[in-house]
């Protein structure tokens, strides 16, 4: 959705990206709300990626496709996760405060890494218990 918001700002001659209001300009939340109501914002609202409650942007999700696959080895995935965490830290640094205060790296792949470790630990424990 952030790319669509940028396109909305530029195509409607509102501002350059990132939008930073000054003086009598509408607030970020007002402009973002108008974006969500426009055709540019429909994909974001229909996929429940973002919404506004009162004067606060309550939820914002961004999909990023990675080069790592579901079947990649766990050590490769762990190294890749560190790179993504660094990317998120860098991305959040220049993001508006009211939008990126809690940016997190969430993916099923990262949960699966923890599950894989538990499977291995349980298998080893089972073997040790079964040994005479």
Short mmCIF file of N, CA, C and O in Angstrom, two decimals:
data_model
loop_
_atom_site.label_atom_id
_atom_site.label_comp_id
_atom_site.label_asym_id
_atom_site.label_seq_id
_atom_site.Cartn_x
_atom_site.Cartn_y
_atom_site.Cartn_z
N UNK A 1 0.79 -1.21 0.00
CA UNK A 1 0.00 0.00 0.00
C UNK A 1 0.84 1.28 0.00
O UNK A 1 0.36 2.30 -0.43
N UNK A 2 2.06 1.23 0.48
CA UNK A 2 2.84 2.47 0.55
C UNK A 2 3.15 2.99 -0.86
O UNK A 2 3.16 4.20 -1.08
N UNK A 3 3.35 2.06 -1.81
CA UNK A 3 3.59 2.49 -3.19
C UNK A 3 2.35 3.17 -3.75
O UNK A 3 2.44 4.16 -4.47
N UNK A 4 1.17 2.62 -3.43
CA UNK A 4 -0.08 3.21 -3.92
C UNK A 4 -0.31 4.58 -3.28
O UNK A 4 -0.82 5.49 -3.92
N UNK A 5 0.07 4.74 -2.00
CA UNK A 5 -0.07 6.03 -1.34
C UNK A 5 0.85 7.06 -2.00
O UNK A 5 0.45 8.20 -2.26
N UNK A 6 2.05 6.66 -2.33
CA UNK A 6 2.99 7.55 -3.02
C UNK A 6 2.41 7.96 -4.37
O UNK A 6 2.43 9.14 -4.75
N UNK A 7 1.87 6.98 -5.10
CA UNK A 7 1.28 7.26 -6.41
C UNK A 7 0.08 8.20 -6.27
O UNK A 7 -0.11 9.12 -7.07
N UNK A 8 -0.72 7.99 -5.21
CA UNK A 8 -1.87 8.86 -4.94
C UNK A 8 -1.42 10.30 -4.72
O UNK A 8 -1.98 11.24 -5.30
N UNK A 9 -0.39 10.50 -3.91
CA UNK A 9 0.12 11.84 -3.64
C UNK A 9 0.59 12.53 -4.92
O UNK A 9 0.27 13.69 -5.18
N UNK A 10 1.36 11.79 -5.72
CA UNK A 10 1.95 12.37 -6.92
C UNK A 10 0.93 12.60 -8.03
O UNK A 10 0.96 13.63 -8.70
N UNK A 11 -0.02 11.68 -8.21
CA UNK A 11 -1.01 11.82 -9.28
C UNK A 11 -2.07 12.86 -8.97
O UNK A 11 -2.72 13.37 -9.88
N UNK A 12 -2.28 13.15 -7.71
CA UNK A 12 -3.27 14.16 -7.34
C UNK A 12 -2.63 15.49 -6.98
O UNK A 12 -3.29 16.36 -6.41
N UNK A 13 -1.36 15.65 -7.29
CA UNK A 13 -0.61 16.88 -7.03
C UNK A 13 -0.77 17.36 -5.59
O UNK A 13 -0.88 18.56 -5.33
N UNK A 14 -0.80 16.43 -4.67
CA UNK A 14 -0.95 16.78 -3.26
C UNK A 14 0.40 17.12 -2.66
O UNK A 14 0.55 18.12 -1.97
N UNK A 15 1.38 16.27 -2.91
CA UNK A 15 2.68 16.45 -2.29
C UNK A 15 3.65 15.45 -2.89
O UNK A 15 3.27 14.56 -3.63
N UNK A 16 4.89 15.62 -2.52
CA UNK A 16 5.86 14.58 -2.83
C UNK A 16 5.83 13.58 -1.69
O UNK A 16 5.24 13.83 -0.64
N UNK A 17 6.45 12.47 -1.90
CA UNK A 17 6.49 11.43 -0.87
C UNK A 17 7.82 11.50 -0.15
O UNK A 17 8.84 11.69 -0.80
N UNK A 18 7.89 11.39 1.14
CA UNK A 18 6.80 11.19 2.09
C UNK A 18 6.06 12.49 2.37
O UNK A 18 6.64 13.57 2.29
N UNK A 19 4.78 12.37 2.69
CA UNK A 19 3.95 13.53 2.97
C UNK A 19 4.26 14.07 4.35
O UNK A 19 4.19 13.37 5.35
N UNK A 20 4.64 15.34 4.39
CA UNK A 20 4.89 16.02 5.67
C UNK A 20 4.15 17.34 5.64
O UNK A 20 4.56 18.28 4.96
N UNK A 21 3.03 17.43 6.37
CA UNK A 21 2.24 18.66 6.36
C UNK A 21 2.98 19.83 7.01
O UNK A 21 3.78 19.63 7.92
N UNK A 22 2.72 21.00 6.49
CA UNK A 22 3.27 22.21 7.12
C UNK A 22 2.24 23.31 7.03
O UNK A 22 1.45 23.36 6.09
N UNK A 23 2.23 24.18 8.01
CA UNK A 23 1.30 25.30 8.01
C UNK A 23 -0.15 24.85 8.03
O UNK A 23 -0.58 24.11 8.89
N UNK A 24 -0.89 25.28 7.01
CA UNK A 24 -2.33 24.95 6.96
C UNK A 24 -2.62 23.69 6.16
O UNK A 24 -3.78 23.40 5.86
N UNK A 25 -1.60 22.93 5.80
CA UNK A 25 -1.81 21.67 5.08
C UNK A 25 -2.62 20.71 5.93
O UNK A 25 -2.53 20.72 7.16
N UNK A 26 -3.41 19.84 5.27
CA UNK A 26 -4.14 18.82 6.03
C UNK A 26 -3.16 17.89 6.75
O UNK A 26 -2.04 17.69 6.29
N UNK A 27 -3.60 17.31 7.85
CA UNK A 27 -2.74 16.40 8.62
C UNK A 27 -2.46 15.13 7.80
O UNK A 27 -3.16 14.82 6.85
N UNK A 28 -1.45 14.41 8.23
CA UNK A 28 -1.11 13.15 7.57
C UNK A 28 -2.31 12.20 7.60
O UNK A 28 -2.64 11.57 6.60
N UNK A 29 -3.00 12.12 8.73
CA UNK A 29 -4.14 11.21 8.86
C UNK A 29 -5.25 11.61 7.90
O UNK A 29 -5.90 10.75 7.29
N UNK A 30 -5.50 12.91 7.72
CA UNK A 30 -6.54 13.38 6.80
C UNK A 30 -6.20 12.98 5.36
O UNK A 30 -7.05 12.48 4.63
N UNK A 31 -4.95 13.19 4.97
CA UNK A 31 -4.54 12.84 3.60
C UNK A 31 -4.58 11.33 3.41
O UNK A 31 -5.04 10.82 2.39
N UNK A 32 -4.14 10.59 4.42
CA UNK A 32 -4.15 9.14 4.34
C UNK A 32 -5.57 8.61 4.26
O UNK A 32 -5.87 7.67 3.52
N UNK A 33 -6.48 9.23 5.00
CA UNK A 33 -7.89 8.85 4.96
C UNK A 33 -8.47 9.08 3.56
O UNK A 33 -9.22 8.25 3.04
N UNK A 34 -8.14 10.23 2.96
CA UNK A 34 -8.60 10.51 1.59
C UNK A 34 -8.04 9.49 0.61
O UNK A 34 -8.72 9.05 -0.31
N UNK A 35 -6.78 9.11 0.82
CA UNK A 35 -6.16 8.08 -0.03
C UNK A 35 -6.94 6.76 0.08
O UNK A 35 -7.25 6.12 -0.93
N UNK A 36 -7.29 6.35 1.30
CA UNK A 36 -8.02 5.10 1.48
C UNK A 36 -9.39 5.13 0.82
O UNK A 36 -9.87 4.10 0.34
N UNK A 37 -10.01 6.31 0.77
CA UNK A 37 -11.33 6.44 0.16
C UNK A 37 -11.24 6.50 -1.37
O UNK A 37 -12.24 6.34 -2.06
N UNK A 38 -10.05 6.71 -1.90
CA UNK A 38 -9.88 6.82 -3.35
C UNK A 38 -9.69 5.44 -3.99
O UNK A 38 -9.56 4.43 -3.31
N UNK A 39 -9.68 5.44 -5.33
CA UNK A 39 -9.42 4.20 -6.06
C UNK A 39 -8.02 3.66 -5.77
O UNK A 39 -7.80 2.45 -5.82
N UNK A 40 -7.08 4.54 -5.46
CA UNK A 40 -5.72 4.11 -5.14
C UNK A 40 -5.70 3.26 -3.86
O UNK A 40 -4.89 2.35 -3.73
N UNK A 41 -6.57 3.58 -2.92
CA UNK A 41 -6.58 2.90 -1.63
C UNK A 41 -7.47 1.68 -1.54
O UNK A 41 -7.43 0.95 -0.55
N UNK A 42 -8.28 1.42 -2.56
CA UNK A 42 -9.21 0.29 -2.50
C UNK A 42 -8.52 -1.05 -2.26
O UNK A 42 -8.99 -1.84 -1.44
N UNK A 43 -7.41 -1.36 -2.95
CA UNK A 43 -6.77 -2.66 -2.67
C UNK A 43 -6.32 -2.79 -1.20
O UNK A 43 -6.43 -3.85 -0.61
N UNK A 44 -5.85 -1.70 -0.62
CA UNK A 44 -5.38 -1.75 0.77
C UNK A 44 -6.55 -1.97 1.74
O UNK A 44 -6.43 -2.77 2.67
N UNK A 45 -7.67 -1.31 1.50
CA UNK A 45 -8.81 -1.47 2.40
C UNK A 45 -9.51 -2.80 2.15
O UNK A 45 -9.96 -3.44 3.09
N UNK A 46 -9.60 -3.24 0.89
CA UNK A 46 -10.27 -4.52 0.64
C UNK A 46 -9.51 -5.70 1.18
O UNK A 46 -10.09 -6.71 1.52
N UNK A 47 -8.19 -5.60 1.26
CA UNK A 47 -7.38 -6.69 1.82
C UNK A 47 -7.12 -6.50 3.31
O UNK A 47 -6.29 -7.21 3.88
N UNK A 48 -7.78 -5.54 3.92
CA UNK A 48 -7.65 -5.27 5.36
C UNK A 48 -6.20 -5.02 5.77
O UNK A 48 -5.75 -5.44 6.81
N UNK A 49 -5.48 -4.30 4.92
CA UNK A 49 -4.08 -4.00 5.23
C UNK A 49 -3.94 -2.77 6.10
O UNK A 49 -2.92 -2.60 6.76
N UNK A 50 -4.95 -1.91 6.09
CA UNK A 50 -4.85 -0.68 6.87
C UNK A 50 -6.25 -0.11 7.12
O UNK A 50 -7.17 -0.37 6.35
N UNK A 51 -6.42 0.63 8.20
CA UNK A 51 -7.66 1.35 8.45
C UNK A 51 -7.38 2.49 9.43
O UNK A 51 -6.34 2.52 10.08
N UNK A 52 -8.33 3.41 9.49
CA UNK A 52 -8.19 4.55 10.40
C UNK A 52 -9.35 4.52 11.37
O UNK A 52 -10.50 4.32 10.98
N UNK A 53 -9.03 4.72 12.65
CA UNK A 53 -10.05 4.78 13.69
C UNK A 53 -9.89 6.12 14.38
O UNK A 53 -8.85 6.37 15.00
N UNK A 54 -10.89 6.97 14.23
CA UNK A 54 -10.77 8.32 14.78
C UNK A 54 -9.69 9.08 14.03
O UNK A 54 -9.76 9.22 12.82
N UNK A 55 -8.69 9.54 14.72
CA UNK A 55 -7.57 10.25 14.09
C UNK A 55 -6.28 9.44 14.14
O UNK A 55 -5.20 10.00 14.09
N UNK A 56 -6.43 8.12 14.23
CA UNK A 56 -5.26 7.27 14.37
C UNK A 56 -5.26 6.16 13.33
O UNK A 56 -6.28 5.51 13.12
N UNK A 57 -4.12 5.97 12.70
CA UNK A 57 -3.96 4.83 11.80
C UNK A 57 -3.69 3.64 12.70
O UNK A 57 -2.67 3.56 13.37
N UNK A 58 -4.65 2.72 12.75
CA UNK A 58 -4.59 1.62 13.70
C UNK A 58 -3.83 0.40 13.20
O UNK A 58 -3.30 -0.35 13.97
N UNK A 59 -3.84 0.19 11.91
CA UNK A 59 -3.24 -1.04 11.40
C UNK A 59 -2.66 -0.77 10.03
O UNK A 59 -3.27 -0.11 9.21
N UNK A 60 -1.50 -1.29 9.81
CA UNK A 60 -0.88 -1.14 8.50
C UNK A 60 -0.02 -2.36 8.26
O UNK A 60 0.81 -2.70 9.10
N UNK A 61 -0.26 -3.03 7.17
CA UNK A 61 0.53 -4.22 6.83
C UNK A 61 1.12 -4.02 5.44
O UNK A 61 0.52 -3.38 4.59
N UNK A 62 2.28 -4.55 5.26
CA UNK A 62 2.93 -4.44 3.97
C UNK A 62 3.44 -5.83 3.59
O UNK A 62 4.08 -6.50 4.40
N UNK A 63 3.11 -6.25 2.39
CA UNK A 63 3.62 -7.52 1.89
C UNK A 63 4.92 -7.27 1.15
O UNK A 63 5.00 -6.36 0.33
N UNK A 64 5.91 -8.07 1.45
CA UNK A 64 7.17 -7.99 0.73
C UNK A 64 7.53 -9.41 0.32
O UNK A 64 7.53 -10.32 1.16
N UNK A 65 7.78 -9.59 -0.94
CA UNK A 65 8.15 -10.91 -1.43
C UNK A 65 9.66 -11.05 -1.37
O UNK A 65 10.39 -10.15 -1.75
N UNK A 66 10.11 -12.19 -0.87
CA UNK A 66 11.54 -12.40 -0.68
C UNK A 66 12.06 -13.45 -1.65
O UNK A 66 11.29 -14.17 -2.29
N UNK A 67 13.37 -13.54 -1.72
CA UNK A 67 13.99 -14.53 -2.59
C UNK A 67 14.12 -15.88 -1.90
O UNK A 67 14.41 -16.88 -2.54
N UNK A 68 13.89 -15.93 -0.61
CA UNK A 68 14.00 -17.20 0.11
C UNK A 68 12.74 -18.03 -0.09
O UNK A 68 11.65 -17.48 -0.18
N UNK A 69 12.91 -19.33 -0.17
CA UNK A 69 11.76 -20.20 -0.40
C UNK A 69 11.37 -20.92 0.88
O UNK A 69 12.14 -20.99 1.83
N UNK A 70 10.19 -21.47 0.88
CA UNK A 70 9.67 -22.20 2.03
C UNK A 70 10.56 -23.41 2.35
O UNK A 70 10.70 -23.80 3.49
N UNK A 71 11.16 -23.97 1.32
CA UNK A 71 11.94 -25.20 1.50
C UNK A 71 13.42 -24.93 1.79
O UNK A 71 14.20 -25.87 1.87
N UNK A 72 13.81 -23.69 1.95
CA UNK A 72 15.21 -23.37 2.23
C UNK A 72 15.64 -23.97 3.57
O UNK A 72 14.83 -24.12 4.48
N UNK A 73 16.90 -24.29 3.67
CA UNK A 73 17.44 -24.84 4.91
C UNK A 73 17.28 -23.82 6.04
O UNK A 73 17.32 -22.61 5.82
N UNK A 74 17.13 -24.34 7.26
CA UNK A 74 16.87 -23.44 8.38
C UNK A 74 18.03 -22.50 8.66
O UNK A 74 17.81 -21.34 9.02
N UNK A 75 19.28 -22.94 8.47
CA UNK A 75 20.40 -22.03 8.70
C UNK A 75 20.40 -20.89 7.69
O UNK A 75 20.69 -19.74 8.02
N UNK A 76 20.03 -21.18 6.46
CA UNK A 76 19.92 -20.14 5.42
C UNK A 76 18.79 -19.17 5.77
O UNK A 76 18.94 -17.96 5.65
N UNK A 77 17.67 -19.70 6.25
CA UNK A 77 16.53 -18.86 6.61
C UNK A 77 16.85 -17.96 7.80
O UNK A 77 16.46 -16.80 7.83
N UNK A 78 17.58 -18.49 8.78
CA UNK A 78 17.94 -17.68 9.95
C UNK A 78 18.83 -16.50 9.55
O UNK A 78 18.67 -15.39 10.03
N UNK A 79 19.79 -16.75 8.65
CA UNK A 79 20.66 -15.68 8.18
C UNK A 79 19.83 -14.64 7.41
O UNK A 79 20.03 -13.43 7.56
N UNK A 80 18.90 -15.11 6.61
CA UNK A 80 18.05 -14.23 5.81
C UNK A 80 17.17 -13.38 6.72
O UNK A 80 16.94 -12.21 6.47
N UNK A 81 16.69 -13.97 7.82
CA UNK A 81 15.84 -13.23 8.77
C UNK A 81 16.59 -12.04 9.35
O UNK A 81 16.05 -10.96 9.52
N UNK A 82 17.87 -12.23 9.68
CA UNK A 82 18.67 -11.12 10.21
C UNK A 82 18.74 -9.97 9.22
O UNK A 82 18.62 -8.80 9.61
N UNK A 83 18.88 -10.29 7.94
CA UNK A 83 18.91 -9.25 6.91
C UNK A 83 17.58 -8.51 6.85
O UNK A 83 17.54 -7.28 6.69
N UNK A 84 16.47 -9.24 6.99
CA UNK A 84 15.16 -8.59 6.95
C UNK A 84 14.94 -7.71 8.17
O UNK A 84 14.35 -6.64 8.08
N UNK A 85 15.39 -8.15 9.32
CA UNK A 85 15.26 -7.32 10.52
C UNK A 85 16.03 -6.01 10.35
O UNK A 85 15.56 -4.95 10.75
N UNK A 86 17.20 -6.08 9.74
CA UNK A 86 18.00 -4.88 9.46
C UNK A 86 17.25 -3.97 8.48
O UNK A 86 17.19 -2.75 8.68
N UNK A 87 16.67 -4.56 7.43
CA UNK A 87 15.89 -3.78 6.46
C UNK A 87 14.75 -3.05 7.16
O UNK A 87 14.51 -1.87 6.92
N UNK A 88 14.04 -3.73 8.04
CA UNK A 88 12.90 -3.12 8.73
C UNK A 88 13.37 -1.98 9.63
O UNK A 88 12.73 -0.93 9.69
N UNK A 89 14.48 -2.17 10.32
CA UNK A 89 15.01 -1.08 11.15
C UNK A 89 15.33 0.14 10.31
O UNK A 89 14.99 1.27 10.68
N UNK A 90 15.96 -0.07 9.15
CA UNK A 90 16.31 1.05 8.26
C UNK A 90 15.05 1.70 7.69
O UNK A 90 14.94 2.92 7.61
N UNK A 91 14.07 0.88 7.29
CA UNK A 91 12.82 1.38 6.72
C UNK A 91 12.06 2.22 7.75
O UNK A 91 11.54 3.28 7.45
N UNK A 92 12.01 1.74 8.97
CA UNK A 92 11.26 2.42 10.03
C UNK A 92 11.88 3.75 10.43
O UNK A 92 11.19 4.63 10.94
N UNK A 93 13.16 3.90 10.22
CA UNK A 93 13.87 5.11 10.64
C UNK A 93 13.28 6.36 10.00
O UNK A 93 13.10 7.38 10.66
N UNK A 94 12.94 6.31 8.70
CA UNK A 94 12.41 7.48 7.99
C UNK A 94 10.89 7.48 7.87
O UNK A 94 10.32 8.35 7.21
N UNK A 95 10.23 6.52 8.46
CA UNK A 95 8.78 6.41 8.36
C UNK A 95 8.11 7.38 9.34
O UNK A 95 8.63 7.60 10.44
N UNK A 96 6.95 7.95 8.96
CA UNK A 96 6.26 8.86 9.89
C UNK A 96 5.98 8.18 11.23
O UNK A 96 5.60 7.01 11.27
N UNK A 97 6.15 8.93 12.32
CA UNK A 97 6.00 8.37 13.67
C UNK A 97 4.65 7.71 13.89
O UNK A 97 4.54 6.67 14.51
N UNK A 98 3.58 8.34 13.40
CA UNK A 98 2.26 7.80 13.67
C UNK A 98 1.91 6.61 12.77
O UNK A 98 0.84 6.05 12.88
N UNK A 99 2.84 6.22 11.91
CA UNK A 99 2.56 5.09 11.03
C UNK A 99 3.45 3.88 11.34
O UNK A 99 3.01 2.76 11.27
N UNK A 100 4.68 4.11 11.69
CA UNK A 100 5.62 3.00 11.83
C UNK A 100 6.16 2.83 13.24
O UNK A 100 7.29 2.40 13.43
N UNK A 101 5.37 3.14 14.23
CA UNK A 101 5.83 3.01 15.59
C UNK A 101 6.04 1.57 16.04
O UNK A 101 6.72 1.30 17.00
N UNK A 102 5.42 0.64 15.33
CA UNK A 102 5.55 -0.76 15.76
C UNK A 102 5.72 -1.68 14.55
O UNK A 102 5.01 -2.67 14.42
N UNK A 103 6.62 -1.36 13.68
CA UNK A 103 6.87 -2.20 12.52
C UNK A 103 7.55 -3.48 12.98
O UNK A 103 8.51 -3.44 13.74
N UNK A 104 7.03 -4.61 12.53
CA UNK A 104 7.58 -5.90 12.92
C UNK A 104 7.74 -6.79 11.69
O UNK A 104 7.07 -6.63 10.69
N UNK A 105 8.60 -7.76 11.83
CA UNK A 105 8.85 -8.73 10.78
C UNK A 105 8.08 -9.99 11.14
O UNK A 105 8.49 -10.75 12.01
N UNK A 106 6.93 -10.19 10.51
CA UNK A 106 6.13 -11.36 10.81
C UNK A 106 5.94 -12.19 9.55
O UNK A 106 5.56 -11.68 8.53
N UNK A 107 6.22 -13.44 9.68
CA UNK A 107 6.00 -14.35 8.56
C UNK A 107 5.88 -15.76 9.10
O UNK A 107 6.49 -16.11 10.11
N UNK A 108 5.08 -16.55 8.43
CA UNK A 108 4.91 -17.94 8.83
C UNK A 108 6.25 -18.67 8.80
O UNK A 108 6.51 -19.56 9.61
N UNK A 109 7.12 -18.28 7.89
CA UNK A 109 8.43 -18.93 7.77
C UNK A 109 9.21 -18.82 9.07
O UNK A 109 9.85 -19.77 9.50
N UNK A 110 9.17 -17.67 9.74
CA UNK A 110 9.93 -17.49 10.98
C UNK A 110 9.35 -18.35 12.09
O UNK A 110 10.08 -18.90 12.91
N UNK A 111 8.03 -18.49 12.14
CA UNK A 111 7.40 -19.37 13.14
C UNK A 111 7.80 -20.82 12.88
O UNK A 111 8.03 -21.59 13.81
N UNK A 112 7.88 -21.20 11.62
CA UNK A 112 8.25 -22.57 11.26
C UNK A 112 9.68 -22.89 11.70
O UNK A 112 9.97 -24.01 12.08
N UNK A 113 10.56 -21.90 11.68
CA UNK A 113 11.93 -22.13 12.15
C UNK A 113 11.95 -22.56 13.61
O UNK A 113 12.68 -23.47 14.00
N UNK A 114 11.14 -21.92 14.43
CA UNK A 114 11.06 -22.27 15.85
C UNK A 114 10.47 -23.67 16.00
O UNK A 114 10.93 -24.48 16.81
N UNK A 115 9.45 -23.98 15.21
CA UNK A 115 8.83 -25.30 15.26
C UNK A 115 9.83 -26.39 14.86
O UNK A 115 9.89 -27.44 15.49
N UNK A 116 10.61 -26.13 13.83
CA UNK A 116 11.62 -27.11 13.40
C UNK A 116 12.61 -27.39 14.53
O UNK A 116 12.96 -28.55 14.78
N UNK A 117 13.05 -26.36 15.22
CA UNK A 117 13.97 -26.55 16.34
C UNK A 117 13.34 -27.41 17.43
O UNK A 117 13.99 -28.29 18.00
N UNK A 118 12.06 -27.18 17.70
CA UNK A 118 11.36 -27.97 18.73
C UNK A 118 11.24 -29.43 18.30
O UNK A 118 11.38 -30.34 19.12
N UNK A 119 10.97 -29.67 17.01
CA UNK A 119 10.90 -31.06 16.51
C UNK A 119 12.23 -31.78 16.71
O UNK A 119 12.27 -32.91 17.17
N UNK A 120 13.30 -31.12 16.36
CA UNK A 120 14.63 -31.74 16.50
C UNK A 120 14.93 -32.01 17.96
O UNK A 120 15.39 -33.10 18.33
N UNK A 121 14.67 -31.04 18.83
CA UNK A 121 14.92 -31.20 20.26
C UNK A 121 14.10 -32.36 20.82
O UNK A 121 14.60 -33.20 21.57
N UNK A 122 12.82 -32.45 20.43
CA UNK A 122 11.96 -33.53 20.90
C UNK A 122 12.43 -34.88 20.40
O UNK A 122 12.38 -35.88 21.12
N UNK A 123 12.87 -34.95 19.14
CA UNK A 123 13.36 -36.20 18.59
C UNK A 123 14.60 -36.67 19.35
O UNK A 123 14.72 -37.85 19.70
N UNK A 124 15.50 -35.77 19.63
CA UNK A 124 16.72 -36.12 20.37
C UNK A 124 16.37 -36.59 21.79
O UNK A 124 16.87 -37.59 22.28
N UNK A 125 15.45 -35.88 22.44
CA UNK A 125 15.01 -36.27 23.77
C UNK A 125 14.38 -37.66 23.75
O UNK A 125 14.63 -38.49 24.62
N UNK A 126 13.55 -37.92 22.74
CA UNK A 126 12.91 -39.23 22.61
C UNK A 126 13.92 -40.35 22.43
O UNK A 126 13.79 -41.43 23.02
N UNK A 127 14.93 -40.10 21.60
CA UNK A 127 15.98 -41.11 21.39
C UNK A 127 16.73 -41.37 22.68
O UNK A 127 17.01 -42.51 23.05
N UNK A 128 17.09 -40.29 23.39
CA UNK A 128 17.81 -40.44 24.65
C UNK A 128 17.00 -41.19 25.71
O UNK A 128 17.53 -42.02 26.45
N UNK A 129 15.72 -40.95 25.76
CA UNK A 129 14.85 -41.62 26.73
C UNK A 129 14.72 -43.10 26.36
O UNK A 129 14.71 -43.97 27.23
N UNK A 130 14.65 -43.41 25.06
CA UNK A 130 14.46 -44.79 24.60
C UNK A 130 15.71 -45.64 24.70
O UNK A 130 15.63 -46.87 24.68
N UNK A 131 16.86 -45.00 24.83
CA UNK A 131 18.12 -45.77 24.91
C UNK A 131 18.24 -46.44 26.27
O UNK A 131 17.88 -45.86 27.29
N UNK A 132 18.77 -47.69 26.30
CA UNK A 132 18.90 -48.38 27.58
C UNK A 132 20.00 -47.80 28.45
O UNK A 132 20.88 -47.17 28.15
#
